[in-house]
mmCIF file with all atom_site columns, C-alpha atoms in Angstrom:
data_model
loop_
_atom_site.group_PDB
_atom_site.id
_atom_site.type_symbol
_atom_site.label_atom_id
_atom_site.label_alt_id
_atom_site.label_comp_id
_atom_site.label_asym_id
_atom_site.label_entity_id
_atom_site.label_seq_id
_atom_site.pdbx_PDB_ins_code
_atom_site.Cartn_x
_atom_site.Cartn_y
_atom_site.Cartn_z
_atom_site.occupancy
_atom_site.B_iso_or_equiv
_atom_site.pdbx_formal_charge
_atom_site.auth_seq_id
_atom_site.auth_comp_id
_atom_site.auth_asym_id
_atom_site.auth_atom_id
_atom_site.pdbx_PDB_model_num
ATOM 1   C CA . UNK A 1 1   ? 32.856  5.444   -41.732 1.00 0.00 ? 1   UNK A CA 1
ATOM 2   C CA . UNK A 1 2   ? 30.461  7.393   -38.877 1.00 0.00 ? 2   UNK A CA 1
ATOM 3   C CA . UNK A 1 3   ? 26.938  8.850   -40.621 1.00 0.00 ? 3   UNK A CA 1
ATOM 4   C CA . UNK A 1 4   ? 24.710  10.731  -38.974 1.00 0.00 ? 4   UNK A CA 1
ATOM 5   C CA . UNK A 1 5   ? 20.824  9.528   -39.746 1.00 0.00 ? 5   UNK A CA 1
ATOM 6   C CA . UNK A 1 6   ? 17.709  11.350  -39.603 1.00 0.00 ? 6   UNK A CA 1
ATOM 7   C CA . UNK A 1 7   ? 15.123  9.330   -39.788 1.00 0.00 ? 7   UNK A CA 1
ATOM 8   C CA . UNK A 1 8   ? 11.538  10.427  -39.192 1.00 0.00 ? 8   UNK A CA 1
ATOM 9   C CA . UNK A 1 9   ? 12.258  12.565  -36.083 1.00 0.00 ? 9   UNK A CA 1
ATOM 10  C CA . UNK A 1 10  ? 14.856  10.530  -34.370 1.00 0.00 ? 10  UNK A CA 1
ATOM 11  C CA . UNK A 1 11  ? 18.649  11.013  -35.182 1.00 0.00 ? 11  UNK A CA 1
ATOM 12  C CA . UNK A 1 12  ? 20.735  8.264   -34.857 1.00 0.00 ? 12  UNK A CA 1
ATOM 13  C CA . UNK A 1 13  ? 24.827  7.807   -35.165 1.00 0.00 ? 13  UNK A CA 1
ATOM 14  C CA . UNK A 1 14  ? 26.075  4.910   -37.316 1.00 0.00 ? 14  UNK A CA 1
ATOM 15  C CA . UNK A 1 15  ? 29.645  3.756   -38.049 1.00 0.00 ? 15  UNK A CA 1
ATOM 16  C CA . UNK A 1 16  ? 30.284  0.738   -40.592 1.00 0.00 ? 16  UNK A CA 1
ATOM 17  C CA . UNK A 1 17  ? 33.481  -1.070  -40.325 1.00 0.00 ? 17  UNK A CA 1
ATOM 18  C CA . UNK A 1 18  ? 34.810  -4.419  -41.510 1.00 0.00 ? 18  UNK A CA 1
ATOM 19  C CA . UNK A 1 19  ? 31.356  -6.279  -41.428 1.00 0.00 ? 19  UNK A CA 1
ATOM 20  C CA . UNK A 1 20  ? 30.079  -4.449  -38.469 1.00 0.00 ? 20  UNK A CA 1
ATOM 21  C CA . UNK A 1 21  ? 27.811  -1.448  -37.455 1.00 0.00 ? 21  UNK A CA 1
ATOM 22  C CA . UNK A 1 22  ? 27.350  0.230   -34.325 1.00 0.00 ? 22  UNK A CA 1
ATOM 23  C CA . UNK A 1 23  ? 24.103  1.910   -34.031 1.00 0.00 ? 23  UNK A CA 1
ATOM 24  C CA . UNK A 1 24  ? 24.068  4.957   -31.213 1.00 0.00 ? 24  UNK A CA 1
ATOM 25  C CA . UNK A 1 25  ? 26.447  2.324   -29.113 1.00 0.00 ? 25  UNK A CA 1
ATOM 26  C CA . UNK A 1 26  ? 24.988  -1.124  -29.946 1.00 0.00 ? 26  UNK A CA 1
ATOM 27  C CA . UNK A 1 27  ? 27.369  -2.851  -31.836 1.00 0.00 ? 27  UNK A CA 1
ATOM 28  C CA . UNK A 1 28  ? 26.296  -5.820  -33.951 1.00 0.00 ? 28  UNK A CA 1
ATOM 29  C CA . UNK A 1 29  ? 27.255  -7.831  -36.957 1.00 0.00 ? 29  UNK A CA 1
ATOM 30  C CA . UNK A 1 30  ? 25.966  -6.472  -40.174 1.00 0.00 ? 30  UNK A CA 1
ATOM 31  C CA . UNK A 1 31  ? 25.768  -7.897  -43.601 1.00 0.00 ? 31  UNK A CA 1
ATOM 32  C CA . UNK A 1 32  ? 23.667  -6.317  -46.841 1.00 0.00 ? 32  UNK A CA 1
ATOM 33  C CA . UNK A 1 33  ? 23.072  -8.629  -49.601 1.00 0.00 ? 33  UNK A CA 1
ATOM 34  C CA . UNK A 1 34  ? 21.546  -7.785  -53.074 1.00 0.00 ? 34  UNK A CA 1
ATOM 35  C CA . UNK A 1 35  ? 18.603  -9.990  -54.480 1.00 0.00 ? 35  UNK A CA 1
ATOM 36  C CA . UNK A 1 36  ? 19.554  -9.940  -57.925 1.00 0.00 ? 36  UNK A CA 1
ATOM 37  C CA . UNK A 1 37  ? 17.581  -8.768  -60.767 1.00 0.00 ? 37  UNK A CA 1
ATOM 38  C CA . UNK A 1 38  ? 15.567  -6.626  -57.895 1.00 0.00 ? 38  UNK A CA 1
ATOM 39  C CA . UNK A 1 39  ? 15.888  -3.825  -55.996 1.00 0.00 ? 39  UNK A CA 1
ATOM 40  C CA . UNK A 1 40  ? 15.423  -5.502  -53.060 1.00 0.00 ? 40  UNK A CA 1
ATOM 41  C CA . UNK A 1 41  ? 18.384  -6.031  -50.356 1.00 0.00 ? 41  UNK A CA 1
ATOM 42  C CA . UNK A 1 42  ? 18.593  -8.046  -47.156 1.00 0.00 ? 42  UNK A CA 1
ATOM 43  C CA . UNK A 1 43  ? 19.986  -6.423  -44.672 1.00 0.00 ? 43  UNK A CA 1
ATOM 44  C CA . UNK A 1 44  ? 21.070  -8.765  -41.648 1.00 0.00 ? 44  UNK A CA 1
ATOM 45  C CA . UNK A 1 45  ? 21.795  -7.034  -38.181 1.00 0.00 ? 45  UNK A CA 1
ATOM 46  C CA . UNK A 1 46  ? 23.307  -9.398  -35.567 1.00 0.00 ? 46  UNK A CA 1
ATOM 47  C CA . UNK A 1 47  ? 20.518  -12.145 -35.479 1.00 0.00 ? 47  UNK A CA 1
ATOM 48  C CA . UNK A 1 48  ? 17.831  -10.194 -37.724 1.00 0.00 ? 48  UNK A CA 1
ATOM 49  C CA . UNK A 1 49  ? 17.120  -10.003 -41.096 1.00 0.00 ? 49  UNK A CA 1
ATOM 50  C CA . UNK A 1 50  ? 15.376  -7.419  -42.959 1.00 0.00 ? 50  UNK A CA 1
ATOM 51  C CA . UNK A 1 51  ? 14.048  -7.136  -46.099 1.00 0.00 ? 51  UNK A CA 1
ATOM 52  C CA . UNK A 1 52  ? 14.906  -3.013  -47.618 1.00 0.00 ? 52  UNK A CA 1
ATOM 53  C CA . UNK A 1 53  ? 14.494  -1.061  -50.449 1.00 0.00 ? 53  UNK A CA 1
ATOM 54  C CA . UNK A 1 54  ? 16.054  2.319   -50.566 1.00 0.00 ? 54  UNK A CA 1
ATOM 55  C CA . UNK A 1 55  ? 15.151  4.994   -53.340 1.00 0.00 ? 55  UNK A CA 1
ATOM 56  C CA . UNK A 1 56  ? 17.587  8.006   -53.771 1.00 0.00 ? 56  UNK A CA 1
ATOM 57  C CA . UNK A 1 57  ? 15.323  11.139  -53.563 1.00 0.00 ? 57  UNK A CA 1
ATOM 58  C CA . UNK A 1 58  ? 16.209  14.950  -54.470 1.00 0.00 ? 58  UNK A CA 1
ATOM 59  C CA . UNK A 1 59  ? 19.117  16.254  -52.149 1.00 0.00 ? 59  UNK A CA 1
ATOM 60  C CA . UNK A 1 60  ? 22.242  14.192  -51.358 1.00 0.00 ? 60  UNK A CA 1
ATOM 61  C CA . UNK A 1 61  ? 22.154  11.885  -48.647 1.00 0.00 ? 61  UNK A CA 1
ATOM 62  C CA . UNK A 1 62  ? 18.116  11.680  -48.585 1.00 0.00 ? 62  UNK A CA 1
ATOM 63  C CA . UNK A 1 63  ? 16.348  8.388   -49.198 1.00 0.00 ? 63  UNK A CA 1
ATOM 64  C CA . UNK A 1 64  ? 13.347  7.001   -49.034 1.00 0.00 ? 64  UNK A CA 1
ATOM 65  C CA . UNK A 1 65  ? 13.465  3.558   -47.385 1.00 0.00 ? 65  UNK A CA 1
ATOM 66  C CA . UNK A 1 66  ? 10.907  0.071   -47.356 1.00 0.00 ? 66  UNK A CA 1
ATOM 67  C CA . UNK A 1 67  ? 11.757  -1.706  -44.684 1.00 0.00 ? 67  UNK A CA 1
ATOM 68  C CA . UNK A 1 68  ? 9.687   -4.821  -44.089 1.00 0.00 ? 68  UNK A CA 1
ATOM 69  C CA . UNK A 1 69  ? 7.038   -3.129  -45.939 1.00 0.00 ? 69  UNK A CA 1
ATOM 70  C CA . UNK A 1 70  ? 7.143   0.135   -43.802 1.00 0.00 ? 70  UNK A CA 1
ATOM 71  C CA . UNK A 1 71  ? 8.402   3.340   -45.451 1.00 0.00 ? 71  UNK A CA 1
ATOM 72  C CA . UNK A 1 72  ? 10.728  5.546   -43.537 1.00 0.00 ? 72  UNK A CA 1
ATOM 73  C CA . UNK A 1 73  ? 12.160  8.938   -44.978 1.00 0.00 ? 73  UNK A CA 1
ATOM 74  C CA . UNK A 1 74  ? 15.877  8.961   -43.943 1.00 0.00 ? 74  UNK A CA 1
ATOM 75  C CA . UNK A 1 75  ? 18.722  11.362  -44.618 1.00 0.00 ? 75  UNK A CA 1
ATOM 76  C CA . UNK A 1 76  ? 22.222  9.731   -44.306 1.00 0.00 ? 76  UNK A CA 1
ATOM 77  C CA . UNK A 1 77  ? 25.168  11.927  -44.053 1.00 0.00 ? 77  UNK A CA 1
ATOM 78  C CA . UNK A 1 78  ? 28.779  11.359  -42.744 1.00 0.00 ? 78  UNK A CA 1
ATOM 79  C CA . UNK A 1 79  ? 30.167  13.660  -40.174 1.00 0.00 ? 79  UNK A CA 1
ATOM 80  C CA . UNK A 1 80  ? 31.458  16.642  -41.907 1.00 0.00 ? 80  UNK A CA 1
ATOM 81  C CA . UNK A 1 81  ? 28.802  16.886  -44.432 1.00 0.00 ? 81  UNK A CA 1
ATOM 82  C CA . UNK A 1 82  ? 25.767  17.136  -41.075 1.00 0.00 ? 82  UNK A CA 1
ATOM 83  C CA . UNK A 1 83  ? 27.962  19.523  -39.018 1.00 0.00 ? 83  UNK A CA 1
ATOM 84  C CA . UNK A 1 84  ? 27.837  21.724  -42.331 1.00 0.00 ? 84  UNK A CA 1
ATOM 85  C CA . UNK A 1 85  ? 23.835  21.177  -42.861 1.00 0.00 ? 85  UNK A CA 1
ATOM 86  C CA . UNK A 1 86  ? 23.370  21.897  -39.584 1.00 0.00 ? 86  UNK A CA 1
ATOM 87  C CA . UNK A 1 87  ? 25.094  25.194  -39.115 1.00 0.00 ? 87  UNK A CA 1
ATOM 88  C CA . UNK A 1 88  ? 23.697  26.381  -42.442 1.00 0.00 ? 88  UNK A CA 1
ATOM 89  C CA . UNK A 1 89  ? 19.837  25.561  -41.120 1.00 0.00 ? 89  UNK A CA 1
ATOM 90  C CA . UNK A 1 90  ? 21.223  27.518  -37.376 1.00 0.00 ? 90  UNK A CA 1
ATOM 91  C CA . UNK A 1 91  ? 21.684  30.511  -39.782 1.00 0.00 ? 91  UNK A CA 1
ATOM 92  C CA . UNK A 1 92  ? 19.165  30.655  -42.051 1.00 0.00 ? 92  UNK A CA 1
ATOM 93  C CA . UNK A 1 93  ? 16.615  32.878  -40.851 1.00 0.00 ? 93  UNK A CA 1
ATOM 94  C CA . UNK A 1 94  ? 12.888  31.668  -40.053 1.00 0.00 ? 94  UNK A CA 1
ATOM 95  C CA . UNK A 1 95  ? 10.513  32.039  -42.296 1.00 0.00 ? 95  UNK A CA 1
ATOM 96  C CA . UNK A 1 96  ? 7.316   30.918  -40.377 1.00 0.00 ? 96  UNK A CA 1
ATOM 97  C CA . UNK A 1 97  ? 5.847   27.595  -40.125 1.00 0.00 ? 97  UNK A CA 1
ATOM 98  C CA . UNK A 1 98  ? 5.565   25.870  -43.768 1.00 0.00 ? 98  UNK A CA 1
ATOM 99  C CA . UNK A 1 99  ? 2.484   24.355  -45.194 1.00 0.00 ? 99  UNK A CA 1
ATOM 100 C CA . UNK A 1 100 ? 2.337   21.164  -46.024 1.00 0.00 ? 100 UNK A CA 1
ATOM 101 C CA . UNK A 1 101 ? 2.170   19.896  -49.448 1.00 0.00 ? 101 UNK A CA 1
ATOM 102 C CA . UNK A 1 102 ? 1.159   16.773  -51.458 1.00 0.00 ? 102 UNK A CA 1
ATOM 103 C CA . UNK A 1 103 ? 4.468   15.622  -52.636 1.00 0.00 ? 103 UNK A CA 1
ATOM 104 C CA . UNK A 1 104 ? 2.286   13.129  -55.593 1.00 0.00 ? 104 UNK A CA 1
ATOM 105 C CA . UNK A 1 105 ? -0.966  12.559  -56.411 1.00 0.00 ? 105 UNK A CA 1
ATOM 106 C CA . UNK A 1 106 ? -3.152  11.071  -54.355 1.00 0.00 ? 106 UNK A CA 1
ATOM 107 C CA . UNK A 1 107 ? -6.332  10.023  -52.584 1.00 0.00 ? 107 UNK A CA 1
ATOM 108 C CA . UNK A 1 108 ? -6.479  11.846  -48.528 1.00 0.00 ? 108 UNK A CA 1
ATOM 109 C CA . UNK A 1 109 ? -6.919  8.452   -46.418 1.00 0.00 ? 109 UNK A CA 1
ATOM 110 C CA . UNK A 1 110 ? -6.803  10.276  -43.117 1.00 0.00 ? 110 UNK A CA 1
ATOM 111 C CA . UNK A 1 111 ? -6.161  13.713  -41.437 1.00 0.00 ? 111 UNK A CA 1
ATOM 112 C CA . UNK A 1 112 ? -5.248  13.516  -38.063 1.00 0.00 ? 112 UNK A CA 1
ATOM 113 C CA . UNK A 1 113 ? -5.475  17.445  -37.334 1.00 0.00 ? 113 UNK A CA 1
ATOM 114 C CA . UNK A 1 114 ? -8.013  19.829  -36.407 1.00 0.00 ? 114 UNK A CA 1
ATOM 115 C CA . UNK A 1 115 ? -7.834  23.502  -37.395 1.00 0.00 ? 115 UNK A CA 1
ATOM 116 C CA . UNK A 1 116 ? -6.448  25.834  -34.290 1.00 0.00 ? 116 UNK A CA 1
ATOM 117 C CA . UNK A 1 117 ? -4.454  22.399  -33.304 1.00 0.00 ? 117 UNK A CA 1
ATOM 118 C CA . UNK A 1 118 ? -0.508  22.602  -32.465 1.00 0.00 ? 118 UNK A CA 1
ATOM 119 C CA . UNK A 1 119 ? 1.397   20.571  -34.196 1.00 0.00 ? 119 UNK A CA 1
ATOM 120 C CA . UNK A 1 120 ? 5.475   19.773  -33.663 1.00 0.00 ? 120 UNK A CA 1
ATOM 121 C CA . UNK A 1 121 ? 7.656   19.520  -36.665 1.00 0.00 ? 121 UNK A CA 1
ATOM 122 C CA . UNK A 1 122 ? 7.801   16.151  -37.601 1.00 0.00 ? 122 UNK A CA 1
ATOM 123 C CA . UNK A 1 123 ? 4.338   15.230  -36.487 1.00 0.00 ? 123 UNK A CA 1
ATOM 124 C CA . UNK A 1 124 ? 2.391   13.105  -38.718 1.00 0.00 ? 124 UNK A CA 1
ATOM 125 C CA . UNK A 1 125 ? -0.906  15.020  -39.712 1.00 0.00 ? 125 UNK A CA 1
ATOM 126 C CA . UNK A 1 126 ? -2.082  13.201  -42.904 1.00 0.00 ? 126 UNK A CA 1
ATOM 127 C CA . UNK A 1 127 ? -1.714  10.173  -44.928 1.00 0.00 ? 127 UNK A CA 1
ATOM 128 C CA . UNK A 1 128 ? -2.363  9.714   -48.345 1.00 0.00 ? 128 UNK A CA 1
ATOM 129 C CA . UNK A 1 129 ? -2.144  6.780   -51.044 1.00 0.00 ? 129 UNK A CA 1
ATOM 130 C CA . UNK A 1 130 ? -0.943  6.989   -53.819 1.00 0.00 ? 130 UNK A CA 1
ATOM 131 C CA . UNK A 1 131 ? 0.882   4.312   -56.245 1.00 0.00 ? 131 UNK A CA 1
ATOM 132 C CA . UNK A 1 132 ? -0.968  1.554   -53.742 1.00 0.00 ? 132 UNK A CA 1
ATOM 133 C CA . UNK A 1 133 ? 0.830   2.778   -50.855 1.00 0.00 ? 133 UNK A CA 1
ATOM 134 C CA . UNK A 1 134 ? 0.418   4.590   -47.534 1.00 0.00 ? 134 UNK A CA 1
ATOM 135 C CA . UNK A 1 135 ? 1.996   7.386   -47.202 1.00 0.00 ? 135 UNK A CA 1
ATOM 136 C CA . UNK A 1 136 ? 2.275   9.963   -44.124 1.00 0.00 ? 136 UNK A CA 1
ATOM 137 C CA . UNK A 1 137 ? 2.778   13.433  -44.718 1.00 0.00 ? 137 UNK A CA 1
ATOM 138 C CA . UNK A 1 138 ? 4.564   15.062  -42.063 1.00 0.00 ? 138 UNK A CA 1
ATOM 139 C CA . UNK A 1 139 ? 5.250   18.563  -40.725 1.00 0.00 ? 139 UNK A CA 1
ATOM 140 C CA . UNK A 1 140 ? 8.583   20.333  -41.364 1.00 0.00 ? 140 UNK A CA 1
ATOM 141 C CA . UNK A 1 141 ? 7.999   23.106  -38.530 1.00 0.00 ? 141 UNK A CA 1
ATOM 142 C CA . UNK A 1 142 ? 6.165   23.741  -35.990 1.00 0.00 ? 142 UNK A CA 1
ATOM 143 C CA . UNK A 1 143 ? 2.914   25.430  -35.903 1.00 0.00 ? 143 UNK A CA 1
ATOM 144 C CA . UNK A 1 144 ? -1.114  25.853  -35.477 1.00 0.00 ? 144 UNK A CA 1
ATOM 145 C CA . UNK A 1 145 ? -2.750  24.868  -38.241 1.00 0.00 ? 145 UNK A CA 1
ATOM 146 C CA . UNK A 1 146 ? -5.043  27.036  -39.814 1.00 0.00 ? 146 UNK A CA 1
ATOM 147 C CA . UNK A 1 147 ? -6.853  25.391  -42.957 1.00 0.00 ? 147 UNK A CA 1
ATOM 148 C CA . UNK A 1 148 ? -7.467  21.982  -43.885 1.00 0.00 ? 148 UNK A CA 1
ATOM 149 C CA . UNK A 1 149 ? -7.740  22.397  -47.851 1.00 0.00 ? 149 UNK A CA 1
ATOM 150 C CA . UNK A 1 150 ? -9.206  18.786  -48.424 1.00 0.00 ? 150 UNK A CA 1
ATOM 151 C CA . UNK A 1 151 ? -11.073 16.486  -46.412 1.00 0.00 ? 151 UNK A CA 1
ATOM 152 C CA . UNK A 1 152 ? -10.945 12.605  -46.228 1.00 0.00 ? 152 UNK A CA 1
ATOM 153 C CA . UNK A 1 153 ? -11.989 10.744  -49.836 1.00 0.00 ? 153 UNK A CA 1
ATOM 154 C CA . UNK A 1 154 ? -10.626 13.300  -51.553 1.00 0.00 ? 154 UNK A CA 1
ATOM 155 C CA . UNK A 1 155 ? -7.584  14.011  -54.451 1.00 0.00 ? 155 UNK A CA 1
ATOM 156 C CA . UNK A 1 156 ? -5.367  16.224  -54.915 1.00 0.00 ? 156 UNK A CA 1
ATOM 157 C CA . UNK A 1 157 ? -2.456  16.913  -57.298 1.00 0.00 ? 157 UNK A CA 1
ATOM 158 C CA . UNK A 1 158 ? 1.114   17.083  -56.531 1.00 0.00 ? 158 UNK A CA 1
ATOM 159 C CA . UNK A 1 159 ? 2.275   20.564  -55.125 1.00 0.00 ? 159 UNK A CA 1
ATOM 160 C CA . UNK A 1 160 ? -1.413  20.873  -53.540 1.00 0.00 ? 160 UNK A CA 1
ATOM 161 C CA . UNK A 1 161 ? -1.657  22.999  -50.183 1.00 0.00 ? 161 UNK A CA 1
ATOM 162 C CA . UNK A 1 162 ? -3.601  19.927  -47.642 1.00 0.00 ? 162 UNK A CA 1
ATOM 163 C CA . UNK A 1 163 ? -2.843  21.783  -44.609 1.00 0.00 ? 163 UNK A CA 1
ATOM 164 C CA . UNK A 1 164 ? -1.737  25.814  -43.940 1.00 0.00 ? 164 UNK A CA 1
ATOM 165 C CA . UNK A 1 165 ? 0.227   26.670  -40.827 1.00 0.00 ? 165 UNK A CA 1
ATOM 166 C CA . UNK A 1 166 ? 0.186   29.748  -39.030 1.00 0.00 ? 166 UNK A CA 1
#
């Protein structure tokens, strides 16, 4: 089966068959096994083992993934399903650059941004913790930002405006 991966910024092709995966070309062996009573699965990739926990989040095909303690924010869809998401986001018309949000609770560890800066979509512009964990907060257009609504030491709620985009 060929998926089509975004994760972060980078998209990536994968196709699983019999035991092995070949990742934009690379092929390797690949094996996933299930620690049990955990949610924790080891993922081994040719010579290279990892240690992964994946969390289904709201729309189909979007995770959020630990791997060896770093958290990535991945969408995983097979062929037909990304050539349909794709041509659906082509013709949906602009709506200007989107804030973003505080998707939880949390304490603002650091803003990387400056108002009347340019940011790309994608770009990492704060991080927050929450739950114990680092998280980054990233873009989902482009844009200049325009307000910083919280500063560094602070909380906020979830659904919280941190940074406007003009």
């Amino acid at each position: 089966m060929k998926y089509i991966v975004d994760l972060s910024a980078e998209r990536v092709e994968v196709e699983l068959a019999g035991g092995r995966a070949v990742v934009d070309g690379a092929d390797a062996e690949a094996r996933l096994v299930e620690v049990a009573g955990t949610p924790v699965r080891l993922v081994t990739i040719g010579d290279r083992v990892h240690r992964v926990i994946a969390r289904r989040t709201g729309e189909r095909g979007a995770y959020t993934l630990w791997v060896d303690g770093w958290r990535y924010d991945a969408e995983a869809l097979d062929e037909r399903r990304r050539a349909i998401r794709d041509l659906s986001a082509a013709r949906a018309e602009a709506g200007g650059p989107a804030p973003l949000v505080a998707p939880m609770p949390g304490l603002i560890v650091r803003i990387g941004v400056a108002v009347g800066d340019e940011v790309a979509a994608g770009q990492s512009i704060v991080v927050m913790e929450a739950m114990k964990m680092e998280n980054e907060l990233r873009t989902t257009s482009a844009g200049r930002v325009t307000r910083i609504n919280a500063e560094v030491g602070s909380t906020v709620d979830r659904g919280a405006v941190v940074v406007e985009l003009g």
